[in-house]
Amino acid sequence: MTVESPEVSAAEYDDQQPAAPGGVRADDAGAGRAGQPRTGADGHGGQTVELDLAPAELAEIAGNAAAEHLSPAFPDRAAWGTASKLRAWQVEALTKYFESEPRDFLAAATPGAGKTTFALRLATELLARGTVDRIVVVAPTEHLKRQWADAADRVNIRIDPMFKNGDGMFGRHYQGVAITYAQVGMNPEVHKRITEGGRTLVVLDEVHHGGDALTWGDGIREAFSGATRRLSLSGTPFRSDTAPIPFVQYAPDEQGIRTSISDYNYGYGRALADGVVRPVLFMAYAGQMRWKTRMGDEMSASLGEQVTKDITAQAWRTALSPEGEWMPAVLQAADTRLTEVRRGVPDAGGLVIATDTTTARAYARILQQITGERPTVVLSDEAAGSSRIGAFAADTSRWMVAVRMVSEGVDVPRLCVGVYATSASTPLFFAQVIGRFVRARRRGETASVFLPSVPGLMALAATLELERDHALDRPKDAEDGMYNPEDAMVAEANKEDRASESLLDMQPFEALDSQASFDRVLYDGGEFGTGGEIGSLEELDFIGIPGLLEPDQVRDLLRARQATQAKRSKGRAVKDGTPKAPEPDRPMYMTIKEQRSELQRLVSIWSRHSNEPHGSIHAELRRISGGPAVAQASIEQIQKRIDILRSRIGGRR
């Protein structure tokens, strides 16, 4: 195997290798079995170290050199393509590849795990062996083309990210090109000529995009069917539709549904245990929303309430309006969290994902008022946007605001705090956004993502660790919503949400008022917190969690804070003389759900009598009886409001 290290001499490389069992360095152990290593030029201006070893011996040595005696993320996250030591999963994936050297290989690894390092190490080996002599990288966006070119340049592979279809062929001073899926779809014949003009390795980055459009899938098949080798990469190898992904193998599962098959899979759960990625704390915020419909009717609802999808979508849309109080409150909370994280991670940055350019600019103005620092704003995927992302990645400023484009593949390792301020809610997009925050540089870093407390997002946050495959078929009973192994129930809900959003787009919409409240924290499939007002101890308990903690420490601390809040709540109840609720003879959530429905029914009745909007009635009830919004209210608190309304309605009658 040729070990590429253009910035390290052969002697220096030897000195950097960890000791194998018995105190012998990995390369020395190899030399003892198969002779001394040979050094020489690699043909690209770099120094190589070659070992004459069989694949099994090579795998053993590579394992020692990579991670057998070190944490997979120790000591620091290496720059792309420059690591002299590979992570354990990268060694495993390379070993598996060279056992059979297949024409097609799909590596599915969680965002932040180091797929680019793996791909470039594989590429340098195939180039050194003469298996291929040119490389084509296909990426989803213009920014990622340049990012791939920069990473490849660090290992002395020169690829052209500025190549256009009209150029016909790349310059002889390059070894290949970086292009987008859209470029291939527009003129596959150009890329077919490039691919078949030499022995070509095609790297399909985030290969699930190959099914985004029929022309893209057809174009990719036409352009790259003649490739010598194809390496497919994905951090989220699933789709919500049944469009087949080119060059991906499918096999029937136990139900007979054709499902994608990964040649190597490295999921978030294992990466978290290895310390390769950060644990993610989801900070959910609820609150009371009020808006005006096309008919001029005022409506109100709380985020997190069990209401129709149309009402949820409109309440969500109201929360995201920069004109209300919800977004400024959440941005303030997120900035407070960022300040806490920066105590241990001085260059930690934050990212707000916005729905459109107008709201992105508005959010930036709010952040500037909060921090006194002008955020970086990225509104497009053009060169200016890429340069802004690059500048933000290299500096120590606090915030960046972007419209969707930083959702996939963009490498800004210092991002530790995020605000999910978009109405997009597909599992694929959500996973891509969260992937921006999980890239670990050292052990102990945590990520915090602030998001609205709406059912769809809560479900996605609770199932972050699930590994999904792409299902190509739907069984005959698909109408039951259970056909899709990639969390079909959420996907189906998202379809309905999109239908609701398209209906809303036809209506004039006016957000009137939004109030934020802290809801809970989601972590590792569990929920923590009892809710609370903005700025309350209940909120600060979780915002103030240190930014440097191991995953187990995060879990233990959350449990401790939960216990503290329970004691605090119990103490208040005793002090206020609030009677203890009787032990229910059925699950509490069923009682609370019925109470909420009864309260909503009584609010509607009183609204018709008094001509007051629902939101005003709820606000008055909270003022009289105390307690949080309905979404966070206890059985006793909701019952108190029900009693107040029943008394009023009875007196009116």
XYZ file of C-alpha atoms in Angstrom:
653
model
C 0.000 0.000 0.000
C 1.255 3.531 -0.725
C 0.931 5.837 2.258
C 0.491 9.393 1.013
C 1.956 12.156 3.170
C 3.167 15.036 0.976
C 4.215 17.214 3.919
C 6.072 14.514 5.893
C 9.341 12.822 4.952
C 9.715 9.069 5.079
C 11.839 9.260 8.226
C 9.412 11.629 9.900
C 6.562 9.349 8.910
C 8.291 6.408 10.602
C 8.723 8.413 13.788
C 5.032 9.285 13.922
C 3.724 5.737 13.849
C 2.203 4.372 17.071
C 3.751 1.337 18.655
C 2.353 -2.066 17.758
C 1.942 -4.707 20.469
C 5.292 -5.510 22.034
C 6.657 -1.997 21.555
C 7.388 -2.348 17.809
C 6.149 0.315 15.454
C 3.586 -0.799 12.902
C 5.919 -0.271 9.951
C 8.748 -2.119 11.729
C 6.447 -5.040 12.381
C 5.587 -5.107 8.712
C 9.212 -4.910 7.642
C 10.023 -7.871 9.882
C 7.570 -9.987 7.938
C 8.080 -8.713 4.430
C 11.345 -6.797 4.205
C 12.214 -3.151 4.568
C 9.875 -0.455 3.213
C 10.774 1.191 -0.069
C 10.647 4.959 -0.436
C 10.288 6.893 -3.629
C 8.375 9.506 -5.563
C 4.669 9.032 -5.978
C 4.378 10.649 -9.376
C 2.558 13.648 -7.959
C 5.376 15.394 -6.134
C 4.915 13.632 -2.802
C 6.891 11.065 -0.845
C 5.588 7.531 -0.449
C 6.314 4.552 1.752
C 5.543 1.219 0.109
C 5.211 -2.128 1.885
C 5.248 -5.430 -0.009
C 2.467 -7.056 1.961
C -0.547 -9.220 1.359
C -3.957 -7.562 1.932
C -4.404 -9.247 5.332
C -0.979 -8.090 6.523
C -1.621 -4.661 5.085
C -4.885 -4.414 6.974
C -3.218 -5.317 10.265
C -0.511 -2.700 9.833
C -2.953 -0.053 8.648
C -5.063 -0.740 11.687
C -2.111 -0.185 14.004
C -1.143 2.995 12.187
C -4.693 4.319 12.210
C -6.411 3.889 15.507
C -5.864 0.667 17.393
C -4.032 2.415 20.219
C -5.628 5.844 19.999
C -9.062 7.362 20.183
C -10.426 7.603 16.621
C -10.501 11.395 16.994
C -7.198 11.750 18.911
C -5.374 14.090 19.136
C -7.054 16.543 16.756
C -9.212 16.406 13.682
C -6.717 16.253 10.859
C -7.109 18.401 7.785
C -8.708 16.586 4.927
C -6.329 14.256 3.136
C -3.312 15.166 5.277
C -3.762 12.642 8.076
C -0.834 10.255 8.473
C -3.064 8.125 10.691
C -6.512 7.001 9.622
C -9.493 6.520 11.872
C -10.470 2.960 12.658
C -13.558 2.983 10.417
C -11.535 4.362 7.487
C -9.056 1.524 7.856
C -11.892 -0.999 8.006
C -13.532 0.456 4.897
C -10.256 0.543 2.944
C -9.469 -3.010 4.015
C -12.872 -4.186 2.849
C -12.458 -2.388 -0.476
C -9.056 -3.892 -1.270
C -10.177 -7.394 -0.350
C -12.056 -7.561 -3.651
C -11.522 -4.143 -5.338
C -15.093 -3.958 -6.665
C -16.098 -1.703 -9.504
C -18.834 -0.163 -7.321
C -18.493 0.556 -3.604
C -20.993 2.406 -1.385
C -19.632 3.811 1.890
C -22.308 5.230 4.173
C -20.797 7.180 7.066
C -22.408 9.703 9.359
C -21.721 13.394 8.611
C -18.467 14.490 10.158
C -16.899 11.030 10.195
C -14.335 11.788 7.476
C -15.727 10.441 4.195
C -13.559 12.807 2.167
C -10.366 11.641 3.859
C -11.373 8.048 3.159
C -12.145 8.798 -0.500
C -8.904 10.682 -1.102
C -6.808 7.974 0.556
C -8.511 5.430 -1.701
C -7.944 7.662 -4.727
C -4.228 8.116 -4.042
C -3.825 4.357 -3.717
C -5.661 3.620 -6.973
C -3.599 6.296 -8.767
C -0.329 4.931 -7.350
C -1.215 1.377 -8.393
C -2.075 2.529 -11.890
C -5.625 1.227 -11.524
C -6.917 4.664 -12.551
C -5.279 7.720 -14.067
C -8.004 10.337 -13.685
C -10.678 11.273 -11.135
C -14.152 12.734 -11.500
C -15.849 14.002 -8.338
C -19.596 14.660 -8.513
C -20.936 16.854 -5.709
C -24.352 18.379 -4.903
C -23.297 22.063 -4.905
C -20.840 24.533 -6.376
C -19.313 25.142 -2.962
C -18.621 21.443 -2.455
C -16.830 21.266 -5.820
C -14.310 23.810 -4.592
C -14.103 22.132 -1.213
C -13.237 18.811 -2.867
C -10.607 20.503 -5.048
C -8.997 22.123 -2.000
C -8.953 18.831 -0.101
C -7.526 16.902 -3.058
C -4.827 19.522 -3.541
C -3.533 18.782 -0.041
C -2.630 15.257 -1.167
C -1.241 16.447 -4.517
C -4.252 15.448 -6.590
C -5.102 18.325 -8.905
C -8.742 18.499 -9.947
C -10.493 21.378 -11.693
C -13.594 22.694 -9.866
C -14.154 25.426 -12.484
C -14.760 22.999 -15.340
C -17.798 23.839 -17.474
C -19.638 21.563 -19.866
C -18.671 23.854 -22.741
C -14.966 23.250 -22.071
C -15.258 19.704 -23.383
C -12.079 18.472 -21.663
C -10.026 19.507 -18.628
C -6.456 20.779 -18.947
C -3.542 18.349 -19.011
C -2.189 19.916 -15.814
C -5.190 18.471 -13.955
C -5.892 14.856 -13.039
C -9.634 15.286 -13.201
C -12.602 17.502 -12.500
C -15.131 18.295 -9.786
C -18.640 18.801 -11.132
C -22.229 18.926 -9.854
C -25.060 16.486 -10.442
C -26.858 19.256 -12.297
C -23.913 19.625 -14.707
C -24.024 15.926 -15.510
C -27.780 16.026 -16.040
C -27.500 18.915 -18.479
C -24.971 17.233 -20.781
C -24.028 13.654 -19.845
C -22.290 13.095 -23.179
C -19.475 15.480 -22.218
C -18.800 13.587 -19.023
C -19.091 10.237 -20.750
C -16.249 11.243 -23.092
C -14.100 12.344 -20.145
C -14.831 9.158 -18.202
C -14.203 6.800 -21.087
C -11.144 8.730 -22.271
C -9.042 7.103 -19.564
C -9.122 4.812 -16.571
C -11.415 6.847 -14.352
C -12.428 6.765 -10.704
C -15.798 8.463 -10.248
C -16.553 9.659 -6.719
C -20.275 10.278 -6.237
C -20.486 12.474 -3.148
C -23.848 12.328 -1.321
C -24.976 9.864 -3.954
C -28.641 10.024 -2.905
C -28.810 13.210 -4.992
C -28.575 10.957 -8.021
C -32.293 10.295 -7.566
C -33.310 13.960 -7.168
C -34.538 14.234 -10.754
C -35.184 11.754 -13.527
C -32.762 13.559 -15.845
C -30.063 13.490 -13.171
C -30.370 9.761 -12.622
C -30.430 9.016 -16.338
C -27.535 11.399 -16.941
C -25.379 9.822 -14.255
C -25.977 6.343 -15.652
C -25.128 7.474 -19.172
C -22.057 9.460 -18.166
C -20.442 6.999 -15.773
C -21.469 3.526 -16.892
C -18.043 3.132 -18.481
C -16.053 4.211 -15.423
C -13.238 1.943 -14.274
C -14.201 2.386 -10.613
C -17.102 4.122 -8.880
C -17.048 5.141 -5.224
C -20.392 6.277 -3.820
C -20.474 8.246 -0.563
C -23.390 9.275 1.599
C -23.980 10.552 5.093
C -27.736 10.106 4.718
C -28.247 7.117 2.392
C -32.015 7.277 2.221
C -34.764 9.061 0.344
C -38.435 9.631 1.062
C -39.431 8.574 -2.443
C -38.846 5.427 -4.480
C -36.513 6.892 -7.125
C -33.632 4.420 -7.555
C -30.145 5.753 -6.888
C -27.703 5.006 -9.727
C -24.999 2.387 -9.092
C -26.494 1.446 -5.716
C -27.368 -2.204 -5.144
C -30.790 -3.191 -3.826
C -31.829 -6.482 -2.276
C -35.160 -7.659 -0.813
C -35.498 -7.526 2.967
C -37.570 -9.917 5.072
C -40.761 -8.260 3.791
C -39.626 -8.513 0.190
C -39.027 -4.746 -0.099
C -35.963 -3.906 -2.153
C -33.625 -1.962 0.129
C -30.285 -0.276 -0.539
C -27.172 -2.220 0.417
C -24.124 -0.382 1.744
C -20.742 -2.034 1.300
C -19.578 -0.303 4.465
C -21.668 1.519 7.044
C -20.513 3.745 9.905
C -23.512 5.146 11.764
C -23.897 8.057 14.161
C -24.279 5.772 17.181
C -20.911 4.097 16.674
C -19.236 7.374 15.701
C -20.515 8.953 18.908
C -19.156 6.075 20.984
C -15.811 6.421 19.170
C -15.644 10.146 19.887
C -15.578 10.925 16.169
C -18.738 13.056 16.322
C -20.295 15.280 18.959
C -23.352 14.482 21.037
C -26.294 16.723 20.077
C -28.555 18.468 22.574
C -31.865 19.534 21.040
C -33.257 22.609 22.821
C -36.987 22.683 22.029
C -39.005 25.874 22.439
C -42.779 26.150 22.527
C -44.983 29.204 23.020
C -48.276 30.849 22.169
C -48.859 31.919 18.540
C -51.518 34.221 17.065
C -52.162 34.918 13.376
C -54.828 36.127 10.945
C -56.360 33.945 8.226
C -57.430 34.916 4.716
C -60.951 35.487 5.985
C -59.672 37.927 8.569
C -60.236 35.537 11.477
C -57.723 35.566 14.281
C -56.442 32.176 15.358
C -54.121 31.044 18.085
C -52.370 27.869 19.126
C -49.385 26.713 21.118
C -46.441 24.989 19.523
C -46.509 21.384 20.626
C -50.267 21.176 21.084
C -52.129 18.255 19.561
C -53.834 20.139 16.732
C -54.351 19.600 13.007
C -51.406 19.749 10.659
C -52.716 22.951 9.088
C -52.847 24.644 12.476
C -49.383 23.312 13.364
C -47.955 24.613 10.079
C -49.466 28.064 10.623
C -48.322 28.231 14.244
C -44.831 27.166 13.138
C -44.840 29.818 10.421
C -45.889 32.426 12.987
C -43.070 31.406 15.323
C -40.473 31.850 12.569
C -41.667 35.364 11.721
C -38.929 37.849 12.654
C -41.628 40.383 13.534
C -42.818 38.462 16.602
C -41.119 37.794 19.917
C -40.482 34.050 19.479
C -37.457 34.274 17.164
C -35.688 37.081 19.072
C -36.172 35.135 22.312
C -34.817 31.894 20.832
C -31.897 33.685 19.163
C -31.068 35.306 22.497
C -31.173 31.906 24.214
C -28.977 30.390 21.499
C -26.451 33.206 21.840
C -26.391 32.691 25.614
C -25.695 29.011 24.981
C -22.926 29.937 22.525
C -21.306 32.138 25.161
C -21.308 29.192 27.578
C -19.822 26.849 24.974
C -17.084 29.360 24.110
C -15.810 29.145 27.690
C -14.359 25.763 26.770
C -14.265 26.122 22.973
C -13.105 29.707 22.342
C -13.708 29.701 18.579
C -17.143 28.008 18.714
C -19.560 29.417 16.165
C -23.299 29.382 15.599
C -25.417 28.869 12.486
C -29.014 29.889 11.807
C -30.723 28.028 8.952
C -33.426 30.302 7.491
C -36.231 29.578 5.037
C -35.637 32.487 2.614
C -33.427 35.499 2.017
C -35.824 38.014 3.552
C -36.032 36.245 6.905
C -32.300 35.490 6.826
C -31.504 39.197 6.644
C -34.037 39.928 9.384
C -32.518 37.263 11.650
C -29.075 38.763 11.014
C -30.314 42.181 12.152
C -31.728 40.649 15.341
C -28.439 38.863 16.055
C -26.501 42.057 15.485
C -28.696 43.819 18.067
C -28.151 40.955 20.529
C -24.401 40.533 20.088
C -23.206 43.898 18.783
C -21.423 41.925 16.041
C -22.510 41.693 12.436
C -23.150 38.044 11.459
C -21.940 36.446 8.252
C -24.901 36.126 5.859
C -24.861 33.494 3.098
C -27.744 33.683 0.644
C -26.598 31.720 -2.408
C -24.405 28.903 -3.639
C -22.337 31.186 -5.857
C -18.672 32.038 -5.427
C -19.405 34.905 -3.029
C -21.348 32.554 -0.752
C -18.543 30.016 -0.757
C -15.943 32.637 0.094
C -18.066 33.875 3.000
C -18.385 30.328 4.341
C -14.643 29.835 4.012
C -13.905 33.094 5.804
C -16.305 32.223 8.620
C -14.753 28.759 8.976
C -11.315 30.347 9.417
C -12.160 33.182 11.821
C -13.586 33.298 15.352
C -16.767 35.363 14.823
C -19.956 34.237 16.536
C -22.762 33.749 14.004
C -23.539 32.833 10.424
C -27.033 32.997 8.889
C -27.702 30.960 5.755
C -30.573 29.928 3.507
C -30.469 26.142 3.281
C -27.182 25.978 1.333
C -25.115 25.086 4.424
C -27.276 22.016 4.911
C -24.980 19.417 3.411
C -21.314 18.615 3.121
C -20.017 22.058 4.047
C -17.176 21.721 6.511
C -17.151 24.351 9.266
C -15.875 22.261 12.199
C -16.199 25.082 14.739
C -20.002 25.166 14.437
C -21.307 24.125 17.866
C -24.682 25.883 18.194
C -27.484 25.903 15.646
C -30.939 27.394 15.247
C -33.318 25.418 13.024
C -35.405 28.335 11.738
C -36.834 26.802 8.583
C -40.129 25.101 7.807
C -38.416 22.261 5.913
C -39.069 19.026 7.764
C -38.100 16.043 5.620
C -35.911 13.440 7.357
C -33.197 13.886 4.721
C -32.938 17.669 5.081
C -33.083 17.504 8.868
C -30.256 14.960 8.994
C -28.156 17.083 6.639
C -28.635 20.187 8.784
C -27.715 18.374 11.990
C -24.666 17.015 10.192
C -23.237 20.556 10.148
C -22.874 20.500 13.935
C -21.609 17.004 14.739
C -18.097 17.275 13.302
C -15.786 16.778 16.272
C -12.295 18.232 16.495
C -11.501 16.889 19.945
C -13.205 14.740 22.512
C -15.732 16.408 24.764
C -17.159 18.962 22.337
C -20.958 19.052 22.341
C -23.457 20.451 19.847
C -26.680 22.295 20.695
C -29.507 22.821 18.202
C -32.459 25.097 19.029
C -35.701 24.238 17.260
C -39.482 24.757 17.432
C -41.393 22.244 19.519
C -43.465 20.771 16.690
C -44.269 17.049 16.427
C -42.437 16.368 13.162
C -39.149 17.868 14.304
C -39.431 16.275 17.736
C -39.796 12.857 16.106
C -36.754 13.450 13.910
C -34.662 14.674 16.842
C -35.649 11.654 18.928
C -34.549 9.223 16.202
C -31.242 10.818 15.247
C -29.310 7.606 15.835
C -31.463 5.470 13.549
C -29.598 4.109 10.543
C -31.791 4.171 7.488
C -31.622 2.437 4.139
C -33.344 3.495 0.962
C -36.506 1.492 0.263
C -37.254 1.085 -3.424
C -40.617 -0.694 -3.144
C -43.911 -0.234 -1.353
C -45.962 -3.222 -0.314
C -49.593 -3.615 -1.268
C -50.791 -2.289 2.089
C -48.766 0.910 1.724
C -51.753 2.988 2.755
C -51.232 2.014 6.377
C -48.177 4.310 6.473
C -45.867 1.550 7.666
C -44.291 0.460 4.393
C -41.071 2.432 4.567
C -38.192 1.304 6.789
C -36.824 4.887 6.673
C -39.320 6.147 9.229
C -42.284 6.106 6.863
C -44.719 7.585 9.317
C -42.667 10.768 9.535
C -42.243 10.872 5.773
C -45.987 10.563 5.298
C -46.608 13.342 7.780
C -44.139 15.518 5.903
C -46.050 14.951 2.674
C -49.180 16.222 4.343
C -47.269 19.153 5.789
C -46.068 20.095 2.337
C -49.621 19.982 1.085
C -50.636 22.271 3.926
C -47.789 24.641 3.126
C -48.826 24.831 -0.525
C -52.335 25.724 0.633
C -50.925 28.413 2.897
C -48.944 29.865 0.009
C -52.256 30.601 -1.715
C -53.506 32.590 1.293
C -52.467 35.995 2.547
C -50.891 35.252 5.884
C -50.309 37.654 8.741
C -48.416 36.700 11.868
C -49.821 38.814 14.695
C -48.001 37.734 17.826
C -45.641 35.036 19.075
C -44.418 34.325 22.585
C -41.652 31.852 23.347
C -41.291 29.488 26.268
C -38.731 26.819 27.032
C -40.143 23.337 26.455
C -37.572 20.568 26.986
C -34.257 19.069 25.951
C -34.012 15.964 23.774
C -30.882 13.867 24.004
C -30.067 10.253 23.190
C -33.737 9.350 22.791
C -34.695 10.855 26.185
C -36.532 14.035 27.207
C -35.415 16.345 30.015
C -36.868 19.447 31.609
C -40.219 20.572 32.959
C -40.635 23.637 30.745
C -40.428 27.234 31.849
C -40.544 30.869 30.888
C -37.736 32.555 28.961
C -34.968 33.437 31.397
C -36.284 31.113 34.106
C -34.104 28.795 36.163
C -35.741 25.877 34.325
C -34.337 27.189 31.038
C -30.955 28.301 32.375
C -30.381 24.890 33.990
C -29.936 23.447 30.502
C -28.546 26.417 28.563
C -25.740 26.586 31.116
C -24.525 23.018 30.605
C -20.738 23.093 29.927
C -19.687 22.869 26.305
C -17.002 20.250 26.938
C -18.472 16.959 28.157
C -18.278 13.303 27.196
C -21.590 11.747 26.014
C -22.059 9.866 29.300
C -21.387 13.041 31.244
C -24.014 14.876 29.203
C -26.583 12.201 30.017
C -25.710 12.179 33.733
C -25.850 15.962 33.975
C -29.208 16.131 32.199
C -30.630 13.610 34.634
C -29.249 15.585 37.561
C -30.781 18.819 36.263
C -34.076 17.003 35.721
C -34.045 15.768 39.317
C -33.235 19.253 40.596
C -36.162 20.731 38.704
C -38.519 18.052 40.025
C -37.491 18.879 43.619
C -37.848 22.571 42.915
C -41.325 22.065 41.470
C -42.351 19.925 44.447
C -41.108 22.557 46.859
C -43.144 25.241 45.135
C -46.253 23.092 45.251
C -45.889 22.614 49.009
C -45.255 26.326 49.560
C -48.244 27.356 47.439
C -50.514 24.824 49.088
C -51.258 23.186 45.746
C -52.836 19.793 46.421
C -50.902 16.825 45.206
C -52.466 15.192 42.179
C -54.022 11.798 42.834
C -52.222 8.834 41.401
C -53.760 8.234 37.982
C -55.074 4.807 37.152
C -54.043 5.211 33.519
C -51.193 6.945 31.653
C -50.891 10.632 32.499
C -50.617 11.698 28.856
C -54.142 10.432 28.175
C -55.535 12.564 30.996
C -53.610 15.638 29.872
C -54.730 15.144 26.268
C -58.381 14.991 27.336
C -57.938 18.041 29.540
C -56.409 20.039 26.704
C -59.311 19.107 24.444
C -61.827 20.130 27.103
C -60.021 23.401 27.732
C -59.949 24.163 24.012
C -63.670 23.412 23.749
C -64.467 25.777 26.633
C -62.190 28.483 25.194
C -64.095 28.256 21.894
C -67.438 28.563 23.701
C -66.291 31.567 25.712
C -64.778 33.176 22.596
C -68.168 33.069 20.871
C -69.834 34.606 23.955
C -67.265 37.338 24.557
C -65.933 37.957 21.005
C -62.416 37.649 22.410
C -59.741 35.827 20.382
C -58.572 32.461 21.699
C -55.074 33.762 22.385
C -56.343 36.526 24.636
C -58.451 34.062 26.631
C -55.492 31.698 27.104
C -53.283 34.621 28.164
C -55.843 35.803 30.706
C -56.245 32.307 32.123
C -52.472 32.057 32.569
C -52.436 35.441 34.321
C -55.195 34.430 36.725
C -54.180 30.846 37.461
C -50.434 31.021 36.886
C -48.318 28.350 35.262
C -46.819 27.918 31.804
C -48.472 27.664 28.384
C -50.904 24.814 27.779
C -48.223 22.680 26.102
C -46.207 22.649 29.338
C -49.046 22.873 31.873
C -49.629 20.089 34.383
C -52.900 18.280 35.096
C -53.637 20.586 38.038
C -52.849 23.771 36.109
C -55.079 22.855 33.173
C -57.859 21.803 35.529
C -57.714 25.181 37.277
C -58.265 26.957 33.933
C -61.099 24.610 33.058
C -62.795 25.407 36.376
C -62.458 29.164 35.760
C -64.085 28.912 32.333
C -66.852 26.608 33.526
C -67.679 29.123 36.242
C -67.802 31.965 33.720
C -69.886 30.060 31.217
C -72.281 28.898 33.936
C -72.739 32.443 35.208
C -73.312 33.732 31.679
C -76.024 31.194 31.109
